[in-house]
Amino acid sequence: MSTGTRVAGQSLPRIDAPGKVTGSAVYAADFALPGMLYGKVFRSAEPHARLVRLDTTRAASIPGVRAVVTAADAADVRYGAAVKDEPVFASDVVRYVGQPVAAVAAVTLEAAEAALAAIEAQYEPLPPVLDLAAALAPGAPLVHEGWRDYTAIPILQRDGNVCNRARIVVGDVERGWVEADHVFEQRFTTAMVHQGYTEPRAAVAAWDSSGQVTVWSNTQLPFDVQATLADILATVPSKVRIIVPGVGGGFGGKLRIGVEHFAALLARKSGRPVKVMTTSEEELVAAYPRQGTVIELKTGVTRDGRLTARQGRIYFDTGAFAGSGPGVASVATMVLAGPYRTPNLHLEGYAVYTNKTNCGSYRAPSGPQSNFAVESQMDIIADALGIDPLELRLRNIVHEGDEGPTGQVLSAVGLEECLRRAADAIGWPDRRPAPGRGKGLAIGWWTTTGGSSGVYVKINPDGSVTLNTGAVEIGTAALTGAAQVLAEALGVDLADITVISGDTFSTPFDFGAQGSRTAFAVGNACRAAAAELQRKLFELAAAHLKTDADTLELRDKHVVGPGGRVTLAELARQSQVAGGGMIAHGTFIAPGTAYDTKRVEGHAYPAFHSPSFHAHAVDLSVDAETGEVTIHRYVVAQDVGFALNPTYIEGQIEGGVAQGLGQTLSEEIVYRDGRVLNANLTDYKMPTTLDVPRIESILVEHPGRVGPFGAKGVGEPPNIEPPAAVANAIA
Ligand code: MOS
């Protein structure tokens, strides 16, 4: 697609493909050690209760059981990304159905399950807080009586059941209502949903005689898990090695510690390696699903459709522990602004404790929920004013040089192109082609998450290249994209590169596979490493070719000079003899994005770095008898900056839309009285391949200033717009 490059921008096969298509790739769920025990977690049966008795003696005496652990076996610490509120095991009070209370390890899974059944727990019920309304009501019972004593990120605005209130204020919305000809007020709700990764959370832990524990895990963030696990084990990170063999999907659900700590505690107590892997039921009652929300949105417009003001409040039901809620509530306010020019804004995101499982992050956290409200309301406004929805958006979208909601200056804004191309492709403005059939549009923007990445790159004596990164491949092909950047810079082929990844002891630090950042950040670290390697290669080659280093260039696996050339292999061998090998360390940290600090409060994410812009368009029918929705066409136009590997970006778009359609049309974790009613994959209805329509991708390229070749984050955005696009088409 893009020219001027040989490897970057080409749809080359991914590096990890052979293992995955032949089945030889080892995922964490496949990983096993000799003598390994099987661990299971005993969980609370009550949403909120005092745990008055816990007796594990009968469980411990079951044949084959080698260890039982409870709160007494873990350090008295609370952990959490934003608020340190979560204990390893409940001891005095349980706060959701599914909260870990104890764990067992046995020689077989059957013996471990028998031990779980033999654990005796007695509860004295406390008044539960079952939903957002109950949590926010005056005089509501507190999910955490002791919330004030928890350690938390200092910027958070906490109060009782609210574990953060993030806010953006711009201008004066009161003035905006006066300037408006019409004011629209709507309320929207969205459901709790699961990320739906195919591989459950899994970990195998083994201790050695020096007191070091190694955990093979399918986490997205090995360095985060290392730090958390060190806290939980009351040790130092240098005693905790996390290795990620392979990850069968994460989508944000595997960011934080999942089962690693249970495996480590059981392995320590039993003296044997222990594997813990979740069931589907555990995934649906006690993982880190996406928060359900309630959204109140009030927007003022002039009669010709110009936005004058917006007030928005989004409430996240984040469950019994803060989880990702405080950060997600912050990001939500950025999405509530929309990619629109609105002079007056008052936007708030609340993360609220309830007695449900604690919620986490899910692919573009807060994006689908906030965007559903914003883009649904844009269509409501368009209908009321008699303006075409495409035209209403065109009158209000941001352009190059405009301000984002917190004052950041927007650049590389490909939004109008995305919107026009998606609308053209779906056959706009003919949006009601037949009875029961309609088309919908939705647009949005998203960030490319920062954080640092380091790589070591080595040129081997045969001229091949090893890329050593602390990032992990979670299925997106992002590390293939990074390797393409490296191959381009070194003048080698993608096939020459081998990737070693995700080991907290042997790979450099990486902020992790999250926030659409991996190809972007690791790719840039690769560029830095390649620059350093080039310097070293040219130094050797200049002597070898008897010329000046500044006459040289890297091309086709050689250093080429005016009078001759030398292979990278030869230079790597020379370096092994005399210089300890041809190796370089490359690092990258995304530069900060300037914004107006006076506009934000309680805000964990006040600017969208290297933002991406996107438009979705759908053409669907609704069966008037059954309500069943059939999607005829689905089009995504996404400004990716530069398409490092078009095929895998299309893969991200197709996967993200499939997940978005699932959230929109069939998925919901249903709670009643604090219990999940549908904790199985028959009643929790994820789309199958038969339910997903063909998805058409249009890759728009407005190169950003920071990413490799202008690339922007691409993984999360496709999940944002499907709810709104589908809702608008149905409406
Ligand atoms: Mo993501 S929700 O940052 O994996």
PDB file of C-alpha atoms in Angstrom, residues 262-459:
ATOM      1  CA  PHE A 262      -2.674 -18.104  43.778  1.00  0.00           C
ATOM      2  CA  ALA A 263      -0.230 -20.328  41.880  1.00  0.00           C
ATOM      3  CA  ALA A 264       2.748 -18.712  43.648  1.00  0.00           C
ATOM      4  CA  LEU A 265       1.281 -19.018  47.165  1.00  0.00           C
ATOM      5  CA  LEU A 266       0.229 -22.626  46.610  1.00  0.00           C
ATOM      6  CA  ALA A 267       3.621 -23.512  45.127  1.00  0.00           C
ATOM      7  CA  ARG A 268       5.410 -21.933  48.073  1.00  0.00           C
ATOM      8  CA  LYS A 269       3.332 -23.850  50.594  1.00  0.00           C
ATOM      9  CA  SER A 270       3.395 -27.216  48.795  1.00  0.00           C
ATOM     10  CA  GLY A 271       6.993 -27.090  47.598  1.00  0.00           C
ATOM     11  CA  ARG A 272       5.807 -28.190  44.148  1.00  0.00           C
ATOM     12  CA  PRO A 273       5.068 -26.335  40.909  1.00  0.00           C
ATOM     13  CA  VAL A 274       1.381 -25.371  40.762  1.00  0.00           C
ATOM     14  CA  LYS A 275      -0.846 -24.548  37.823  1.00  0.00           C
ATOM     15  CA  VAL A 276      -4.010 -22.482  38.185  1.00  0.00           C
ATOM     16  CA  MET A 277      -6.338 -21.960  35.249  1.00  0.00           C
ATOM     17  CA  THR A 278      -9.806 -20.464  35.327  1.00  0.00           C
ATOM     18  CA  THR A 279     -13.042 -22.045  34.107  1.00  0.00           C
ATOM     19  CA  SER A 280     -15.598 -20.230  31.962  1.00  0.00           C
ATOM     20  CA  GLU A 281     -17.756 -19.838  35.059  1.00  0.00           C
ATOM     21  CA  GLU A 282     -14.916 -18.180  36.968  1.00  0.00           C
ATOM     22  CA  GLU A 283     -14.257 -15.935  33.978  1.00  0.00           C
ATOM     23  CA  LEU A 284     -17.842 -14.718  33.986  1.00  0.00           C
ATOM     24  CA  VAL A 285     -18.229 -14.210  37.752  1.00  0.00           C
ATOM     25  CA  ALA A 286     -14.746 -13.255  38.901  1.00  0.00           C
ATOM     26  CA  ALA A 287     -12.519 -11.872  36.167  1.00  0.00           C
ATOM     27  CA  TYR A 288     -12.128  -8.231  35.148  1.00  0.00           C
ATOM     28  CA  PRO A 289     -15.088  -7.613  32.837  1.00  0.00           C
ATOM     29  CA  ARG A 290     -16.106  -4.260  31.391  1.00  0.00           C
ATOM     30  CA  GLN A 291     -18.145  -1.987  33.626  1.00  0.00           C
ATOM     31  CA  GLY A 292     -21.815  -1.463  32.912  1.00  0.00           C
ATOM     32  CA  THR A 293     -22.625   2.251  32.732  1.00  0.00           C
ATOM     33  CA  VAL A 294     -25.330   4.871  33.010  1.00  0.00           C
ATOM     34  CA  ILE A 295     -24.749   7.980  30.899  1.00  0.00           C
ATOM     35  CA  GLU A 296     -26.585  11.302  31.106  1.00  0.00           C
ATOM     36  CA  LEU A 297     -25.920  13.597  28.200  1.00  0.00           C
ATOM     37  CA  LYS A 298     -27.182  17.127  27.637  1.00  0.00           C
ATOM     38  CA  THR A 299     -26.191  18.970  24.469  1.00  0.00           C
ATOM     39  CA  GLY A 300     -27.063  22.416  23.159  1.00  0.00           C
ATOM     40  CA  VAL A 301     -27.188  23.224  19.434  1.00  0.00           C
ATOM     41  CA  THR A 302     -28.082  26.148  17.241  1.00  0.00           C
ATOM     42  CA  ARG A 303     -30.835  25.670  14.681  1.00  0.00           C
ATOM     43  CA  ASP A 304     -28.244  25.170  11.945  1.00  0.00           C
ATOM     44  CA  GLY A 305     -26.721  22.363  13.971  1.00  0.00           C
ATOM     45  CA  ARG A 306     -23.653  23.903  15.647  1.00  0.00           C
ATOM     46  CA  LEU A 307     -22.824  22.458  19.057  1.00  0.00           C
ATOM     47  CA  THR A 308     -22.771  25.151  21.753  1.00  0.00           C
ATOM     48  CA  ALA A 309     -22.380  23.160  24.952  1.00  0.00           C
ATOM     49  CA  ARG A 310     -22.324  19.678  26.373  1.00  0.00           C
ATOM     50  CA  GLN A 311     -22.787  18.409  29.885  1.00  0.00           C
ATOM     51  CA  GLY A 312     -22.151  14.722  30.384  1.00  0.00           C
ATOM     52  CA  ARG A 313     -21.973  12.341  33.294  1.00  0.00           C
ATOM     53  CA  ILE A 314     -20.991   8.732  32.940  1.00  0.00           C
ATOM     54  CA  TYR A 315     -21.200   6.359  35.895  1.00  0.00           C
ATOM     55  CA  PHE A 316     -19.180   3.159  35.840  1.00  0.00           C
ATOM     56  CA  ASP A 317     -20.313   0.219  37.948  1.00  0.00           C
ATOM     57  CA  THR A 318     -16.769  -0.840  38.756  1.00  0.00           C
ATOM     58  CA  GLY A 319     -17.611  -3.546  41.283  1.00  0.00           C
ATOM     59  CA  ALA A 320     -16.205  -4.365  44.689  1.00  0.00           C
ATOM     60  CA  PHE A 321     -12.690  -3.060  44.030  1.00  0.00           C
ATOM     61  CA  ALA A 322     -11.625  -0.086  41.986  1.00  0.00           C
ATOM     62  CA  GLY A 323      -9.822  -2.143  39.343  1.00  0.00           C
ATOM     63  CA  SER A 324      -9.378   0.001  36.236  1.00  0.00           C
ATOM     64  CA  GLY A 325     -12.433   2.118  37.078  1.00  0.00           C
ATOM     65  CA  PRO A 326     -10.738   5.370  38.137  1.00  0.00           C
ATOM     66  CA  GLY A 327      -8.658   5.547  34.948  1.00  0.00           C
ATOM     67  CA  VAL A 328     -11.467   4.363  32.714  1.00  0.00           C
ATOM     68  CA  ALA A 329     -13.769   7.064  34.137  1.00  0.00           C
ATOM     69  CA  SER A 330     -11.121   9.617  33.181  1.00  0.00           C
ATOM     70  CA  VAL A 331     -10.718   8.400  29.615  1.00  0.00           C
ATOM     71  CA  ALA A 332     -14.507   8.425  29.266  1.00  0.00           C
ATOM     72  CA  THR A 333     -14.652  12.204  29.574  1.00  0.00           C
ATOM     73  CA  MET A 334     -12.349  12.537  26.564  1.00  0.00           C
ATOM     74  CA  VAL A 335     -14.660  10.317  24.545  1.00  0.00           C
ATOM     75  CA  LEU A 336     -17.793  12.156  25.761  1.00  0.00           C
ATOM     76  CA  ALA A 337     -16.426  15.317  24.174  1.00  0.00           C
ATOM     77  CA  GLY A 338     -16.383  13.447  20.880  1.00  0.00           C
ATOM     78  CA  PRO A 339     -14.194  14.456  17.980  1.00  0.00           C
ATOM     79  CA  TYR A 340     -16.239  17.648  17.828  1.00  0.00           C
ATOM     80  CA  ARG A 341     -15.682  21.352  18.346  1.00  0.00           C
ATOM     81  CA  THR A 342     -17.763  22.310  21.366  1.00  0.00           C
ATOM     82  CA  PRO A 343     -16.903  25.599  23.075  1.00  0.00           C
ATOM     83  CA  ASN A 344     -18.426  24.762  26.457  1.00  0.00           C
ATOM     84  CA  LEU A 345     -17.987  21.424  28.200  1.00  0.00           C
ATOM     85  CA  HIS A 346     -18.739  20.022  31.618  1.00  0.00           C
ATOM     86  CA  LEU A 347     -17.927  16.315  31.549  1.00  0.00           C
ATOM     87  CA  GLU A 348     -17.656  13.940  34.473  1.00  0.00           C
ATOM     88  CA  GLY A 349     -16.772  10.275  34.819  1.00  0.00           C
ATOM     89  CA  TYR A 350     -17.560   8.436  38.046  1.00  0.00           C
ATOM     90  CA  ALA A 351     -16.130   5.077  39.069  1.00  0.00           C
ATOM     91  CA  VAL A 352     -18.513   3.597  41.619  1.00  0.00           C
ATOM     92  CA  TYR A 353     -18.107   0.659  43.979  1.00  0.00           C
ATOM     93  CA  THR A 354     -20.854  -1.995  44.093  1.00  0.00           C
ATOM     94  CA  ASN A 355     -20.918  -5.578  45.397  1.00  0.00           C
ATOM     95  CA  LYS A 356     -20.102  -7.144  42.029  1.00  0.00           C
ATOM     96  CA  THR A 357     -16.903  -8.511  40.563  1.00  0.00           C
ATOM     97  CA  ASN A 358     -14.320  -5.791  40.140  1.00  0.00           C
ATOM     98  CA  CYS A 359     -14.169  -4.554  36.606  1.00  0.00           C
ATOM     99  CA  GLY A 360     -11.140  -3.942  34.490  1.00  0.00           C
ATOM    100  CA  SER A 361     -10.269  -2.730  31.040  1.00  0.00           C
ATOM    101  CA  TYR A 362     -11.724  -3.848  27.767  1.00  0.00           C
ATOM    102  CA  ARG A 363     -10.335  -2.816  24.378  1.00  0.00           C
ATOM    103  CA  ALA A 364     -10.726   0.979  24.226  1.00  0.00           C
ATOM    104  CA  PRO A 365     -11.852   1.169  27.847  1.00  0.00           C
ATOM    105  CA  SER A 366     -14.886   3.494  28.155  1.00  0.00           C
ATOM    106  CA  GLY A 367     -14.863   4.092  24.409  1.00  0.00           C
ATOM    107  CA  PRO A 368     -17.838   2.000  23.271  1.00  0.00           C
ATOM    108  CA  GLN A 369     -20.040   3.152  26.149  1.00  0.00           C
ATOM    109  CA  SER A 370     -19.309   6.883  25.889  1.00  0.00           C
ATOM    110  CA  ASN A 371     -19.342   6.860  22.113  1.00  0.00           C
ATOM    111  CA  PHE A 372     -22.699   5.043  22.092  1.00  0.00           C
ATOM    112  CA  ALA A 373     -24.223   7.956  24.005  1.00  0.00           C
ATOM    113  CA  VAL A 374     -22.511  10.723  22.033  1.00  0.00           C
ATOM    114  CA  GLU A 375     -23.170   9.305  18.596  1.00  0.00           C
ATOM    115  CA  SER A 376     -26.711   8.177  19.367  1.00  0.00           C
ATOM    116  CA  GLN A 377     -27.492  11.680  20.531  1.00  0.00           C
ATOM    117  CA  MET A 378     -25.964  13.195  17.387  1.00  0.00           C
ATOM    118  CA  ASP A 379     -28.509  11.235  15.352  1.00  0.00           C
ATOM    119  CA  ILE A 380     -31.329  12.262  17.703  1.00  0.00           C
ATOM    120  CA  ILE A 381     -30.298  15.884  17.184  1.00  0.00           C
ATOM    121  CA  ALA A 382     -30.033  15.445  13.414  1.00  0.00           C
ATOM    122  CA  ASP A 383     -33.523  13.970  13.240  1.00  0.00           C
ATOM    123  CA  ALA A 384     -35.018  16.714  15.393  1.00  0.00           C
ATOM    124  CA  LEU A 385     -33.391  19.506  13.370  1.00  0.00           C
ATOM    125  CA  GLY A 386     -34.052  17.863  10.015  1.00  0.00           C
ATOM    126  CA  ILE A 387     -30.356  17.813   9.156  1.00  0.00           C
ATOM    127  CA  ASP A 388     -28.755  14.751   7.587  1.00  0.00           C
ATOM    128  CA  PRO A 389     -26.631  12.929  10.214  1.00  0.00           C
ATOM    129  CA  LEU A 390     -23.580  13.026   7.938  1.00  0.00           C
ATOM    130  CA  GLU A 391     -24.036  16.763   7.407  1.00  0.00           C
ATOM    131  CA  LEU A 392     -24.512  17.421  11.148  1.00  0.00           C
ATOM    132  CA  ARG A 393     -21.232  15.654  11.845  1.00  0.00           C
ATOM    133  CA  LEU A 394     -19.391  17.491   9.055  1.00  0.00           C
ATOM    134  CA  ARG A 395     -20.477  20.817  10.580  1.00  0.00           C
ATOM    135  CA  ASN A 396     -18.960  19.971  13.948  1.00  0.00           C
ATOM    136  CA  ILE A 397     -15.967  17.656  13.530  1.00  0.00           C
ATOM    137  CA  VAL A 398     -12.442  18.653  14.496  1.00  0.00           C
ATOM    138  CA  HIS A 399      -9.853  19.500  11.883  1.00  0.00           C
ATOM    139  CA  GLU A 400      -6.096  19.966  11.749  1.00  0.00           C
ATOM    140  CA  GLY A 401      -4.942  22.441  14.397  1.00  0.00           C
ATOM    141  CA  ASP A 402      -8.169  22.394  16.410  1.00  0.00           C
ATOM    142  CA  GLU A 403      -8.125  21.929  20.160  1.00  0.00           C
ATOM    143  CA  GLY A 404      -9.078  18.711  21.898  1.00  0.00           C
ATOM    144  CA  PRO A 405     -11.317  18.974  24.976  1.00  0.00           C
ATOM    145  CA  THR A 406      -8.398  19.611  27.331  1.00  0.00           C
ATOM    146  CA  GLY A 407      -6.650  22.042  25.000  1.00  0.00           C
ATOM    147  CA  GLN A 408      -4.234  19.710  23.216  1.00  0.00           C
ATOM    148  CA  VAL A 409      -3.551  20.793  19.650  1.00  0.00           C
ATOM    149  CA  LEU A 410      -4.733  18.133  17.221  1.00  0.00           C
ATOM    150  CA  SER A 411      -2.570  17.138  14.295  1.00  0.00           C
ATOM    151  CA  ALA A 412      -2.760  14.517  11.550  1.00  0.00           C
ATOM    152  CA  VAL A 413      -6.553  14.672  11.739  1.00  0.00           C
ATOM    153  CA  GLY A 414      -7.907  12.337   9.076  1.00  0.00           C
ATOM    154  CA  LEU A 415     -11.453  12.443  10.420  1.00  0.00           C
ATOM    155  CA  GLU A 416     -13.229  14.164   7.560  1.00  0.00           C
ATOM    156  CA  GLU A 417     -11.659  11.776   5.065  1.00  0.00           C
ATOM    157  CA  CYS A 418     -12.722   8.793   7.198  1.00  0.00           C
ATOM    158  CA  LEU A 419     -16.263  10.095   7.531  1.00  0.00           C
ATOM    159  CA  ARG A 420     -16.696  10.878   3.830  1.00  0.00           C
ATOM    160  CA  ARG A 421     -15.157   7.596   2.673  1.00  0.00           C
ATOM    161  CA  ALA A 422     -17.209   5.439   5.076  1.00  0.00           C
ATOM    162  CA  ALA A 423     -20.400   7.279   4.089  1.00  0.00           C
ATOM    163  CA  ASP A 424     -19.607   6.919   0.373  1.00  0.00           C
ATOM    164  CA  ALA A 425     -18.848   3.228   0.749  1.00  0.00           C
ATOM    165  CA  ILE A 426     -22.147   2.484   2.493  1.00  0.00           C
ATOM    166  CA  GLY A 427     -24.123   4.415  -0.121  1.00  0.00           C
ATOM    167  CA  TRP A 428     -25.064   7.499   1.924  1.00  0.00           C
ATOM    168  CA  PRO A 429     -27.331   9.542   1.762  1.00  0.00           C
ATOM    169  CA  ASP A 430     -29.758   6.792   0.721  1.00  0.00           C
ATOM    170  CA  ARG A 431     -30.142   5.654   4.319  1.00  0.00           C
ATOM    171  CA  ARG A 432     -33.575   3.988   4.310  1.00  0.00           C
ATOM    172  CA  PRO A 433     -33.342   1.825   1.186  1.00  0.00           C
ATOM    173  CA  ALA A 434     -36.292  -0.468   2.054  1.00  0.00           C
ATOM    174  CA  PRO A 435     -38.882  -1.009   4.787  1.00  0.00           C
ATOM    175  CA  GLY A 436     -37.193  -2.480   7.845  1.00  0.00           C
ATOM    176  CA  ARG A 437     -33.781  -1.588   6.493  1.00  0.00           C
ATOM    177  CA  GLY A 438     -31.539   1.292   7.539  1.00  0.00           C
ATOM    178  CA  LYS A 439     -28.027   2.652   7.601  1.00  0.00           C
ATOM    179  CA  GLY A 440     -26.116   4.201  10.466  1.00  0.00           C
ATOM    180  CA  LEU A 441     -22.934   6.201  10.949  1.00  0.00           C
ATOM    181  CA  ALA A 442     -20.728   6.751  13.959  1.00  0.00           C
ATOM    182  CA  ILE A 443     -17.372   8.462  14.364  1.00  0.00           C
ATOM    183  CA  GLY A 444     -14.836   8.680  17.127  1.00  0.00           C
ATOM    184  CA  TRP A 445     -11.292   9.335  18.237  1.00  0.00           C
ATOM    185  CA  TRP A 446      -8.839   7.455  20.422  1.00  0.00           C
ATOM    186  CA  THR A 447      -5.409   7.614  21.942  1.00  0.00           C
ATOM    187  CA  THR A 448      -2.127   5.808  21.389  1.00  0.00           C
ATOM    188  CA  THR A 449      -1.017   5.041  24.934  1.00  0.00           C
ATOM    189  CA  GLY A 450       2.434   6.194  26.011  1.00  0.00           C
ATOM    190  CA  GLY A 451       4.792   4.456  28.414  1.00  0.00           C
ATOM    191  CA  SER A 452       8.351   3.319  27.808  1.00  0.00           C
ATOM    192  CA  SER A 453       9.654   0.448  25.749  1.00  0.00           C
ATOM    193  CA  GLY A 454      13.145  -1.000  25.567  1.00  0.00           C
ATOM    194  CA  VAL A 455      14.609  -3.505  23.140  1.00  0.00           C
ATOM    195  CA  TYR A 456      17.943  -5.269  22.697  1.00  0.00           C
ATOM    196  CA  VAL A 457      18.755  -6.066  19.121  1.00  0.00           C
ATOM    197  CA  LYS A 458      21.549  -8.421  18.162  1.00  0.00           C
ATOM    198  CA  ILE A 459      22.986  -9.243  14.762  1.00  0.00           C
TER     199      ILE A 459
END
